[in-house]
Structures are given as C-alpha cells and as structure tokens.
C-alpha cells in the first residue's frame, strides 16, 4: 500500500529506534542539522556525538527484492524498510529548486535527521514517489555494499552523502513547467462523491433524506478518480447480540462505507483468482510471488471522504490547546480518550454516565475505529489472509461547519505514535493527510430519515437500505438478499464471501474454519497487531477498547 505522511506540510510518521526501556534519544542538535550549512560531505558518516552501540542490521532481502522487481511502490518500500530497520523517517514537503515552486510539488526523505535528494512532480503522489526512489537508490546501494565501518555502527541507516543537484530544472520539460495543476485530489474527491450520491438519489429519490451523514472511499488510479464504496447513517441497533451473524450492530456512515469497501475488495479478489486472464487483469490487485499476499497495483491509492467529523475524540473543542511537545498531559483526559456510542449517544470511556449504562449494546466511536483501521488496515481480519493492510492516503472532511481538524489529527495520528516498532511486518502507524474540503452533499439534502442507512459498492446494480435500529434491510429496500432481510453487509455475508475466495484461491487450510470467529483468529499477524494496539492504548491511559460479546462471532454458515 502506498504510505504517506500527514499534517501541514508533511508531519512525520516516526519509526523510532528508542523504546520506553531505552535511553532517551540524543537531541536533534547532536545530529547534522538539515537546515544549517554544516551538511555532511560525501562519505562522512552519520554518527551522533554520543555513539550508540548496536548490532548490525540484517537486511530484509524479501522487501528489497520485491521493490527491485517493481512489486512494491517506492513509498511503501521506504516505509516498510524503516519499520524493519527501525530508523526515523519523514517524507516532508519542501520547495522546488530553480524558482518553479508554483507549478510543481516537491518532497524529500529525511532519515534520522539527514535530508535526501528532492523529488518533484505535478502531483504530491508523484513527488513523494520520486523522493522515495531517490532515497532508496542511495540507501540500498549503501546497505548492500556494507559501507558502515565496524567501529562506527549506529542506530539507524548507514552513512549516506547528502548531495543536492545544483539544478533540477534541466530534468523538466519547459512546456510542462508553465502548466498549472488542475483538479487536485482534494477537489476531485468531493466532486466524484457528489456525482455518485446524486446518481443514486436520482434513481431512488424517496431515500434522499438519509444522506445527511455520508462516508465514501475513493480510488485514485492512472485511469482517474472514482467512488468504490459509499455509506450513510448515524445510529446503532437496539437488538441484542446473537450467534447468527445476520444483524448489523453499527450503521454509522464510515462503518457502513468501510463494510461496503470490503465487498469491493472481495469482488476484486474473485477477479484475481479467476481462471480468466481478462478478468484477472481487471482486478486492482497484484501478487507477491514470495509471500503470496496481494497488494494494490502500483499507482493505486485509496482516500476517505467524511461529510462530518466522526463522533468521538476528533470533536474536541477547538479552543482547547495542546503543547505539541507534550501530549502526555492529555492522556487521561476525557476529551482525547477512547469513546463509546450507546443508543446514539457518545461517552468517554472515563465518563461516569457511561459506567451507568449497564448491559446496553456498545460500539467504539467512529473516530476510534478510523484510528484502529489506520494501524490494522481497513480490510479487517478475514481479508488479511489474502492481502496486505489497506490504508487511506488521505482523509477529507467535507463539513462546512467545521474549521478545525486538530482533534482529528490528534485522535487518528498522535494517540498511536510510537507503536510501529512493536507491530508485525506490514503493519504500521499510517498517517494520512487530513484536510477540510468542500461538501459533497447537495445543499438541499436534509437528514429526515435518521434511522435509515444506505450502502453501495462499485459494480452493485442497486443500493441497499438498512433499518439501523433493527440492523436489517428495510421492506422497501431496492436490494434484499432474502426474505429474512439480512443485510449484504452482515458478518454472515462476509464469511460466505471469505469461504468463496478461500476456495477460489485454493487455500484449503482456511476452509477448515468452522465459525466466523475461528477464521478471524487464524489471521495471526492481524490478531497480534490488534492485541498490541489495545494494550498500547490502555497503557498510555486512553482507556480500554470495548469488544462486542464473543457470542456474536460464534456462528457458522
């Protein structure tokens, strides 16, 4: 998956080699400062003033070979390498050279305080990829040539020169340098979401009142920008958990859209594993021959659009200020803690009101779920048997009444800073770019059908309407799976798709799982990452993650 940083002008995604049990890292001034005139000369080793002894790193040959074969996007390869070798990486936006900053984006990789060559492109995605390629070229050459002298082993990457070409203008066609960027991704996403929602409502205007709260996943590829999954809703079911797998307990927009995305992923897995080469080519996936796991084809990224700030910690009051150097002062504060939703109402995990709710059905807040998915991937446990984690490159908030996304940045990114080094391979703290955009909801749309939830996925012939309180399809839903009205998003439907893909991919070992829960628990790396995330959040003082009663997963089909 393509990975990137977030925040204004490239906040860092940190892979720190120092843990809570290790000595504190040296101050930034102990390294060569990337902003002063004392950059390292070519060949000069990167060694802090206080040398740190460490064992030489074992090269992740599998990752390196995948990148060299073109199976891994350069941005993803650079981040995966930083996770394995535990060096600090930041892909930061910078300025272009030769005075053309108005027409091109520019990024550079900063590895343990050392800045690499600047990559440029007409889009941020292109610039990040170029910057990653340039960094990897030098990094891999030095790693494979074993250029670190035995008496200067350090934590982090090997010593590399910082050489910036005197001018990159000669690499750019003069004609392209004067063409302004048109339709950036932050403009494209609201536009395509609006078009899709309007199209769905044109066919079914009687359901237009359910679109007040909307979420959508948008895929950006060389062929364009398109919506692949969409959902609406703002409620939970009132039904009690039962071992049937046929009730939707959470119908909030982002949860509904995410489950629709999972249907899109299953559909593309079936395309990939088909015996028809033409169908396989249509799939968004490619396979690594060593691990057999699938990932998106190069140059495909996913982006999340939300019509409102999700419920929970992202909605902290804007007047509250946090010292960026110390989030610890907030770690047990109700505002930034984990939140739960009970009968549509949101409570901090430390709220006395929540503690009095008793046996009501509880769901984690939408904000907390987005944070979880940006660590574990949006694909969930079952799909992780087949594919690498799916992360969002961007999260766009189309809420006209919102002027501050600081809470979203804190809740999704900052609360899980520092966990990456403890996660299994392929999992990381993935920091999406979060920004405000124009609303995708037509101005005449009103939330008049509060307890209805709409879902749609790419290639669906029609939409499905769900009664959020009942957790089932409505009687007048355009799509109905059966007389029992079980939603196509329910766990039983997902388990059925899982078994079909397992059969098509000839994964006989997966077909031995009798229950839905058993199939989930067989995804060992995913469960390890999930367990690590929960314990990390609790240890940091944000509260305990609430799980639905296990009975809801103990069903077979």
C-alpha positions as semicolon CSV with decimal commas, in nm:
position;residue;x (nm);y (nm);z (nm)
1;X;0,000;0,000;0,000
2;X;0,120;0,344;-0,070
3;X;0,211;0,524;0,251
4;X;0,248;0,889;0,322
5;X;0,273;1,146;0,594
6;X;0,011;1,389;0,715
7;X;-0,040;1,726;0,872
8;X;0,056;2,066;0,742
9;X;0,348;2,035;0,504
10;X;0,447;1,682;0,596
11;X;0,416;1,585;0,960
12;X;0,638;1,286;1,022
13;X;0,546;0,924;1,060
14;X;0,805;0,818;1,313
15;X;0,976;0,483;1,335
16;X;1,186;0,543;1,643
17;X;1,470;0,310;1,745
18;X;1,428;0,418;2,104
19;X;1,168;0,249;2,324
20;X;1,035;0,324;2,668
21;X;1,304;0,099;2,815
22;X;1,589;0,252;2,618
23;X;1,792;0,564;2,683
24;X;1,637;0,884;2,557
25;X;1,741;0,976;2,204
26;X;2,004;1,245;2,169
27;X;1,871;1,592;2,099
28;X;1,829;1,684;1,735
29;X;2,132;1,913;1,758
30;X;2,350;1,604;1,817
31;X;2,298;1,514;1,452
32;X;2,387;1,715;1,147
33;X;2,114;1,977;1,116
34;X;1,937;1,961;0,781
35;X;1,862;2,331;0,798
36;X;2,211;2,469;0,860
37;X;2,514;2,498;0,639
38;X;2,700;2,211;0,801
39;X;2,563;1,927;0,594
40;X;2,773;1,613;0,575
41;X;3,022;1,599;0,297
42;X;3,002;1,292;0,070
43;X;3,118;0,983;0,257
44;X;3,111;1,145;0,602
45;X;2,941;0,901;0,844
46;X;2,619;0,988;1,023
47;X;2,720;0,943;1,386
48;X;2,566;1,130;1,680
49;X;2,802;1,295;1,924
50;X;2,719;1,022;2,172
51;X;2,781;0,698;1,984
52;X;2,523;0,426;2,031
53;X;2,646;0,071;2,004
54;X;2,412;-0,167;1,824
55;X;2,426;-0,493;1,638
56;X;2,446;-0,469;1,259
57;X;2,108;-0,486;1,092
58;X;2,007;-0,796;0,895
59;X;1,896;-0,682;0,552
60;X;1,528;-0,754;0,472
61;X;1,608;-0,923;0,140
62;X;1,245;-1,005;0,071
63;X;1,140;-0,640;0,089
64;X;1,437;-0,526;-0,118
65;X;1,375;-0,788;-0,387
66;X;1,008;-0,700;-0,408
67;X;1,090;-0,335;-0,462
68;X;1,352;-0,410;-0,725
69;X;1,107;-0,630;-0,913
70;X;0,859;-0,343;-0,917
71;X;0,608;-0,529;-0,695
72;X;0,620;-0,264;-0,419
73;X;0,557;0,107;-0,462
74;X;0,868;0,310;-0,367
75;X;0,688;0,499;-0,089
76;X;0,562;0,174;0,061
77;X;0,906;0,015;0,026
78;X;1,076;0,304;0,205
79;X;0,831;0,292;0,497
80;X;0,850;-0,087;0,526
81;X;1,230;-0,066;0,530
82;X;1,213;0,197;0,805
83;X;0,990;-0,033;1,009
84;X;1,222;-0,332;0,979
85;X;1,548;-0,142;1,033
86;X;1,390;0,094;1,287
87;X;1,511;0,427;1,158
88;X;1,324;0,754;1,181
89;X;1,163;0,850;0,852
90;X;0,982;1,161;0,739
91;X;0,863;1,234;0,387
92;X;0,834;1,610;0,408
93;X;0,710;1,865;0,163
94;X;0,976;2,114;0,065
95;X;1,037;2,374;-0,203
96;X;1,141;2,310;-0,560
97;X;1,465;2,439;-0,696
98;X;1,517;2,686;-0,978
99;X;1,224;2,900;-0,870
100;X;0,936;2,690;-1,005
101;X;0,756;2,623;-0,679
102;X;0,426;2,749;-0,814
103;X;0,391;2,468;-1,066
104;X;0,539;2,156;-0,910
105;X;0,520;1,976;-0,576
106;X;0,846;1,883;-0,408
107;X;0,919;1,628;-0,135
108;X;1,232;1,488;0,023
109;X;1,300;1,195;0,253
110;X;1,458;1,275;0,589
111;X;1,612;0,968;0,751
112;X;1,734;1,006;1,108
113;X;1,776;1,380;1,054
114;X;1,955;1,353;0,718
115;X;1,789;1,501;0,414
116;X;1,798;1,321;0,078
117;X;1,751;1,448;-0,274
118;X;1,434;1,633;-0,362
119;X;1,173;1,457;-0,575
120;X;0,940;1,666;-0,789
121;X;0,611;1,603;-0,966
122;X;0,291;1,763;-1,086
123;X;0,105;1,589;-0,802
124;X;0,203;1,522;-0,441
125;X;0,178;1,149;-0,505
126;X;0,424;1,173;-0,792
127;X;0,663;1,390;-0,590
128;X;0,658;1,151;-0,292
129;X;0,725;0,854;-0,517
130;X;1,019;1,031;-0,681
131;X;1,164;1,136;-0,345
132;X;1,133;0,778;-0,219
133;X;1,304;0,642;-0,531
134;X;1,595;0,880;-0,487
135;X;1,636;0,792;-0,119
136;X;1,609;0,418;-0,184
137;X;1,868;0,436;-0,459
138;X;2,132;0,568;-0,220
139;X;2,008;0,377;0,084
140;X;2,004;0,034;-0,082
141;X;2,338;0,090;-0,252
142;X;2,497;0,169;0,083
143;X;2,321;-0,114;0,266
144;X;2,420;-0,375;0,009
145;X;2,778;-0,252;-0,015
146;X;2,809;-0,267;0,364
147;X;2,967;0,077;0,388
148;X;2,941;0,109;0,767
149;X;3,284;0,061;0,927
150;X;3,269;-0,187;1,211
151;X;3,380;0,073;1,466
152;X;3,103;0,320;1,377
153;X;2,789;0,106;1,394
154;X;2,495;0,328;1,480
155;X;2,125;0,301;1,533
156;X;1,955;0,398;1,206
157;X;2,051;0,382;0,841
158;X;2,409;0,367;0,714
159;X;2,610;0,682;0,642
160;X;2,499;0,842;0,319
161;X;2,601;1,165;0,150
162;X;2,355;1,448;0,119
163;X;2,402;1,574;-0,233
164;X;2,153;1,804;-0,394
165;X;2,196;1,866;-0,763
166;X;2,270;2,226;-0,837
167;X;1,965;2,248;-1,056
168;X;1,679;2,014;-1,142
169;X;1,522;2,243;-1,397
170;X;1,700;2,057;-1,677
171;X;1,503;1,744;-1,588
172;X;1,172;1,915;-1,657
173;X;1,025;1,983;-1,997
174;X;0,995;2,358;-2,034
175;X;0,641;2,326;-2,160
176;X;0,521;2,141;-1,851
177;X;0,675;2,389;-1,609
178;X;0,422;2,656;-1,704
179;X;0,113;2,434;-1,689
180;X;-0,082;2,493;-1,369
181;X;-0,210;2,194;-1,176
182;X;-0,575;2,129;-1,244
183;X;-0,827;1,936;-1,035
184;X;-0,608;1,833;-0,739
185;X;-0,724;1,530;-0,543
186;X;-0,889;1,741;-0,271
187;X;-1,117;1,888;-0,540
188;X;-1,172;1,562;-0,726
189;X;-1,288;1,361;-0,424
190;X;-1,587;1,579;-0,320
191;X;-1,684;1,611;-0,686
192;X;-1,697;1,237;-0,762
193;X;-1,871;1,162;-0,429
194;X;-2,134;1,425;-0,504
195;X;-2,188;1,284;-0,852
196;X;-2,230;0,928;-0,724
197;X;-2,466;1,020;-0,440
198;X;-2,674;1,235;-0,674
199;X;-2,693;0,950;-0,925
200;X;-2,813;0,708;-0,659
201;X;-3,074;0,954;-0,534
202;X;-3,196;1,030;-0,887
203;X;-3,294;0,664;-0,911
204;X;-3,436;0,647;-0,559
205;X;-3,542;0,998;-0,451
206;X;-3,754;0,856;-0,169
207;X;-3,434;0,783;0,023
208;X;-3,269;1,123;-0,018
209;X;-3,336;1,207;0,345
210;X;-3,079;0,953;0,467
211;X;-2,776;1,135;0,323
212;X;-2,708;1,390;0,595
213;X;-2,417;1,184;0,727
214;X;-2,214;1,024;0,448
215;X;-1,880;0,849;0,404
216;X;-1,717;0,726;0,085
217;X;-1,399;0,555;-0,028
218;X;-1,247;0,693;-0,345
219;X;-0,984;0,513;-0,552
220;X;-0,726;0,716;-0,742
221;X;-0,554;0,533;-1,027
222;X;-0,390;0,621;-1,359
223;X;-0,736;0,593;-1,518
224;X;-0,894;0,851;-1,291
225;X;-1,077;0,904;-0,964
226;X;-1,388;0,703;-0,876
227;X;-1,604;0,609;-0,580
228;X;-1,572;0,241;-0,490
229;X;-1,781;0,231;-0,171
230;X;-2,035;0,459;-0,006
231;X;-2,244;0,456;0,309
232;X;-2,469;0,677;0,519
233;X;-2,606;0,652;0,871
234;X;-2,571;0,774;1,229
235;X;-2,720;0,502;1,452
236;X;-2,667;0,172;1,629
237;X;-2,903;-0,120;1,652
238;X;-3,121;-0,177;1,955
239;X;-3,103;-0,555;1,902
240;X;-2,903;-0,769;2,143
241;X;-2,601;-0,965;2,016
242;X;-2,690;-1,310;1,890
243;X;-2,491;-1,600;1,737
244;X;-2,640;-1,555;1,390
245;X;-2,407;-1,305;1,219
246;X;-2,707;-1,151;1,045
247;X;-2,755;-0,829;1,242
248;X;-2,570;-0,502;1,176
249;X;-2,484;-0,355;1,516
250;X;-2,324;-0,033;1,391
251;X;-2,468;0,162;1,097
252;X;-2,269;0,485;1,126
253;X;-2,166;0,617;0,787
254;X;-1,794;0,538;0,799
255;X;-1,862;0,185;0,931
256;X;-2,121;0,122;0,659
257;X;-1,888;0,259;0,390
258;X;-1,599;0,050;0,520
259;X;-1,802;-0,272;0,505
260;X;-1,903;-0,175;0,151
261;X;-1,532;-0,132;0,075
262;X;-1,474;-0,486;0,200
263;X;-1,730;-0,610;-0,054
264;X;-1,535;-0,425;-0,324
265;X;-1,215;-0,597;-0,209
266;X;-1,377;-0,942;-0,208
267;X;-1,509;-0,881;-0,558
268;X;-1,160;-0,793;-0,682
269;X;-1,010;-1,097;-0,510
270;X;-1,250;-1,318;-0,702
271;X;-1,143;-1,144;-1,023
272;X;-0,777;-1,201;-0,940
273;X;-0,819;-1,570;-0,859
274;X;-1,039;-1,644;-1,159
275;X;-0,906;-1,863;-1,438
276;X;-0,994;-1,596;-1,692
277;X;-0,689;-1,378;-1,768
278;X;-0,908;-1,090;-1,888
279;X;-1,098;-1,087;-1,560
280;X;-0,776;-1,115;-1,360
281;X;-0,637;-0,810;-1,538
282;X;-0,940;-0,607;-1,422
283;X;-0,857;-0,675;-1,057
284;X;-0,695;-0,395;-0,857
285;X;-0,457;-0,648;-0,701
286;X;-0,113;-0,783;-0,781
287;X;0,060;-1,073;-0,602
288;X;0,399;-1,110;-0,444
289;X;0,541;-1,444;-0,553
290;X;0,729;-1,494;-0,226
291;X;0,461;-1,420;0,034
292;X;0,162;-1,485;-0,197
293;X;-0,011;-1,187;-0,034
294;X;-0,180;-0,938;-0,263
295;X;-0,144;-0,562;-0,266
296;X;-0,284;-0,283;-0,480
297;X;-0,125;-0,243;-0,818
298;X;0,128;0,037;-0,838
299;X;-0,011;0,389;-0,852
300;X;-0,346;0,296;-0,691
301;X;-0,433;0,478;-0,368
302;X;-0,746;0,500;-0,155
303;X;-0,892;0,812;0,004
304;X;-1,168;0,853;0,260
305;X;-1,432;1,125;0,243
306;X;-1,642;1,211;0,551
307;X;-1,928;1,460;0,541
308;X;-1,880;1,532;0,913
309;X;-1,614;1,494;1,177
310;X;-1,668;1,142;1,312
311;X;-1,807;1,100;1,662
312;X;-1,558;1,079;1,946
313;X;-1,223;1,238;2,021
314;X;-1,199;1,416;1,683
315;X;-1,470;1,654;1,804
316;X;-1,269;1,805;2,090
317;X;-1,342;2,177;2,138
318;X;-1,125;2,389;1,911
319;X;-1,038;2,635;2,188
320;X;-0,855;2,366;2,382
321;X;-0,482;2,391;2,318
322;X;-0,222;2,118;2,342
323;X;0,151;2,173;2,362
324;X;0,279;1,983;2,058
325;X;0,579;1,863;2,261
326;X;0,370;1,703;2,531
327;X;0,057;1,503;2,462
328;X;0,107;1,328;2,797
329;X;-0,091;1,598;2,977
330;X;-0,398;1,478;2,787
331;X;-0,353;1,106;2,803
332;X;-0,616;1,054;3,071
333;X;-0,839;1,344;2,973
334;X;-1,194;1,266;2,872
335;X;-1,158;1,472;2,555
336;X;-0,884;1,264;2,394
337;X;-0,966;0,927;2,550
338;X;-1,137;0,639;2,373
339;X;-1,510;0,694;2,330
340;X;-1,809;0,462;2,301
341;X;-2,151;0,501;2,144
342;X;-2,459;0,377;2,329
343;X;-2,801;0,427;2,171
344;X;-2,661;0,705;1,955
345;X;-2,504;0,892;2,247
346;X;-2,127;0,934;2,278
347;X;-1,944;0,882;2,607
348;X;-1,580;0,897;2,711
349;X;-1,453;0,567;2,846
350;X;-1,390;0,753;3,171
351;X;-1,738;0,906;3,187
352;X;-1,946;0,821;3,492
353;X;-2,257;0,837;3,272
354;X;-2,117;0,558;3,054
355;X;-2,040;0,344;3,356
356;X;-2,410;0,358;3,446
357;X;-2,530;0,230;3,107
358;X;-2,518;-0,132;3,219
359;X;-2,583;-0,402;2,960
360;X;-2,668;-0,181;2,662
361;X;-2,513;-0,264;2,324
362;X;-2,192;-0,062;2,295
363;X;-1,978;0,030;1,994
364;X;-1,648;0,212;1,982
365;X;-1,677;0,563;1,837
366;X;-1,623;0,624;1,466
367;X;-1,307;0,824;1,542
368;X;-1,156;0,537;1,738
369;X;-1,243;0,292;1,461
370;X;-1,074;0,509;1,198
371;X;-0,766;0,529;1,422
372;X;-0,770;0,149;1,458
373;X;-0,805;0,093;1,082
374;X;-0,514;0,326;1,009
375;X;-0,298;0,087;1,215
376;X;-0,453;-0,254;1,137
377;X;-0,580;-0,174;0,789
378;X;-0,935;-0,123;0,663
379;X;-0,952;-0,481;0,532
380;X;-1,015;-0,648;0,867
381;X;-0,908;-0,992;0,989
382;X;-1,063;-1,217;0,726
383;X;-0,929;-1,028;0,426
384;X;-0,583;-1,009;0,584
385;X;-0,546;-1,379;0,499
386;X;-0,516;-1,270;0,135
387;X;-0,397;-0,909;0,124
388;X;-0,158;-0,668;0,291
389;X;-0,308;-0,395;0,512
390;X;-0,517;-0,138;0,326
391;X;-0,454;0,220;0,442
392;X;-0,600;0,554;0,342
393;X;-0,361;0,801;0,184
394;X;-0,593;1,093;0,270
395;X;-0,894;1,168;0,485
396;X;-1,108;1,457;0,364
397;X;-1,366;1,627;0,587
398;X;-1,645;1,796;0,392
399;X;-1,813;1,962;0,689
400;X;-1,898;2,325;0,617
401;X;-1,947;2,398;0,987
402;X;-1,602;2,266;1,077
403;X;-1,300;2,496;1,081
404;X;-1,055;2,292;1,287
405;X;-0,932;1,935;1,224
406;X;-0,679;1,943;1,508
407;X;-0,885;1,693;1,707
408;X;-0,891;1,452;1,413
409;X;-0,513;1,482;1,374
410;X;-0,461;1,411;1,745
411;X;-0,710;1,126;1,765
412;X;-0,608;0,941;1,450
413;X;-0,235;1,011;1,440
414;X;-0,087;1,125;1,769
415;X;-0,251;0,876;2,003
416;X;-0,073;0,584;1,834
417;X;0,266;0,746;1,778
418;X;0,541;0,509;1,885
419;X;0,368;0,175;1,836
420;X;0,504;0,090;1,490
421;X;0,824;-0,084;1,602
422;X;0,617;-0,331;1,807
423;X;0,384;-0,430;1,522
424;X;0,422;-0,731;1,290
425;X;0,554;-0,689;0,937
426;X;0,334;-0,482;0,701
427;X;0,155;-0,310;0,991
428;X;0,246;0,044;1,094
429;X;0,121;0,379;1,218
430;X;-0,006;0,504;0,885
431;X;-0,052;0,880;0,897
432;X;-0,297;1,002;0,634
433;X;-0,311;1,358;0,514
434;X;-0,621;1,508;0,681
435;X;-0,779;1,823;0,539
436;X;-1,102;2,015;0,501
437;X;-1,269;2,013;0,158
438;X;-1,592;2,134;0,005
439;X;-1,909;1,945;0,091
440;X;-2,015;1,658;-0,134
441;X;-2,370;1,663;-0,002
442;X;-2,616;1,852;-0,226
443;X;-2,730;2,167;-0,042
444;X;-3,095;2,061;-0,042
445;X;-3,021;1,729;0,135
446;X;-3,171;1,705;0,483
447;X;-3,134;1,435;0,748
448;X;-3,503;1,348;0,768
449;X;-3,465;0,969;0,771
450;X;-3,245;0,948;1,078
451;X;-3,257;0,573;1,132
452;X;-3,201;0,467;0,771
453;X;-2,859;0,368;0,643
454;X;-2,769;0,339;0,274
455;X;-2,489;0,124;0,133
456;X;-2,345;0,083;-0,215
457;X;-2,028;-0,070;-0,361
458;X;-1,866;-0,048;-0,704
459;X;-2,039;-0,277;-0,956
460;X;-2,355;-0,301;-0,742
461;X;-2,664;-0,285;-0,959
462;X;-2,860;-0,106;-0,691
463;X;-2,834;0,029;-0,337
464;X;-2,946;-0,131;-0,012
465;X;-3,139;0,046;0,261
466;X;-3,094;-0,073;0,620
467;X;-3,310;-0,001;0,923
468;X;-3,028;0,091;1,161
469;X;-3,234;0,019;1,473
470;X;-3,324;-0,330;1,358
471;X;-2,990;-0,399;1,187
472;X;-3,164;-0,544;0,881
473;X;-3,270;-0,437;0,532
474;X;-3,595;-0,243;0,509
475;X;-3,903;-0,393;0,344
476;X;-3,881;-0,138;0,061
477;X;-3,505;-0,164;0,009
478;X;-3,415;-0,180;-0,365
479;X;-3,181;-0,469;-0,278
480;X;-3,294;-0,753;-0,050
481;X;-3,077;-1,060;-0,005
482;X;-3,352;-1,285;0,132
483;X;-3,696;-1,283;0,294
484;X;-3,517;-1,270;0,631
485;X;-3,384;-0,924;0,529
486;X;-3,027;-0,992;0,642
487;X;-2,807;-0,712;0,506
488;X;-2,540;-0,782;0,246
489;X;-2,301;-0,612;0,491
490;X;-2,363;-0,853;0,779
491;X;-2,095;-1,084;0,918
492;X;-2,259;-1,394;0,774
493;X;-2,244;-1,244;0,424
494;X;-1,876;-1,156;0,474
495;X;-1,798;-1,508;0,598
496;X;-1,967;-1,653;0,291
497;X;-1,751;-1,436;0,063
498;X;-1,442;-1,534;0,262
499;X;-1,510;-1,904;0,207
500;X;-1,567;-1,846;-0,164
501;X;-1,234;-1,664;-0,203
502;X;-1,055;-1,930;0,004
503;X;-1,192;-2,194;-0,233
504;X;-1,105;-1,998;-0,549
505;X;-0,751;-1,929;-0,423
506;X;-0,708;-2,294;-0,322
507;X;-0,638;-2,203;0,040
508;X;-0,766;-2,531;0,179
509;X;-0,636;-2,458;0,529
510;X;-0,873;-2,161;0,557
511;X;-1,173;-2,377;0,472
512;X;-1,118;-2,575;0,793
513;X;-1,251;-2,281;0,996
514;X;-1,599;-2,380;1,112
515;X;-1,703;-2,050;1,269
516;X;-1,657;-1,685;1,180
517;X;-1,453;-1,629;1,496
518;X;-1,226;-1,923;1,419
519;X;-1,150;-1,780;1,073
520;X;-1,066;-1,442;1,228
521;X;-0,837;-1,590;1,492
522;X;-0,643;-1,780;1,224
523;X;-0,517;-1,444;1,097
524;X;-0,223;-1,450;1,341
525;X;-0,032;-1,133;1,236
526;X;-0,354;-0,930;1,233
527;X;-0,456;-1,055;1,578
528;X;-0,108;-0,985;1,710
529;X;-0,124;-0,628;1,579
530;X;-0,473;-0,583;1,723
531;X;-0,370;-0,708;2,064
532;X;-0,066;-0,481;2,061
533;X;-0,280;-0,179;1,970
534;X;-0,529;-0,240;2,251
535;X;-0,261;-0,287;2,517
536;X;-0,073;0,019;2,390
537;X;-0,381;0,243;2,416
538;X;-0,462;0,119;2,763
539;X;-0,102;0,156;2,880
540;X;-0,095;0,513;2,752
541;X;-0,404;0,596;2,954
542;X;-0,663;0,635;2,677
543;X;-0,888;0,363;2,816
544;X;-0,979;0,004;2,740
545;X;-1,108;-0,097;2,398
546;X;-1,460;-0,237;2,422
547;X;-1,532;-0,558;2,233
548;X;-1,878;-0,682;2,147
549;X;-1,978;-1,006;2,325
550;X;-1,796;-1,302;2,163
551;X;-2,131;-1,471;2,108
552;X;-2,189;-1,250;1,803
553;X;-1,895;-1,418;1,625
554;X;-1,974;-1,779;1,716
555;X;-2,175;-1,872;1,410
556;X;-2,122;-2,087;1,104
557;X;-2,285;-2,092;0,763
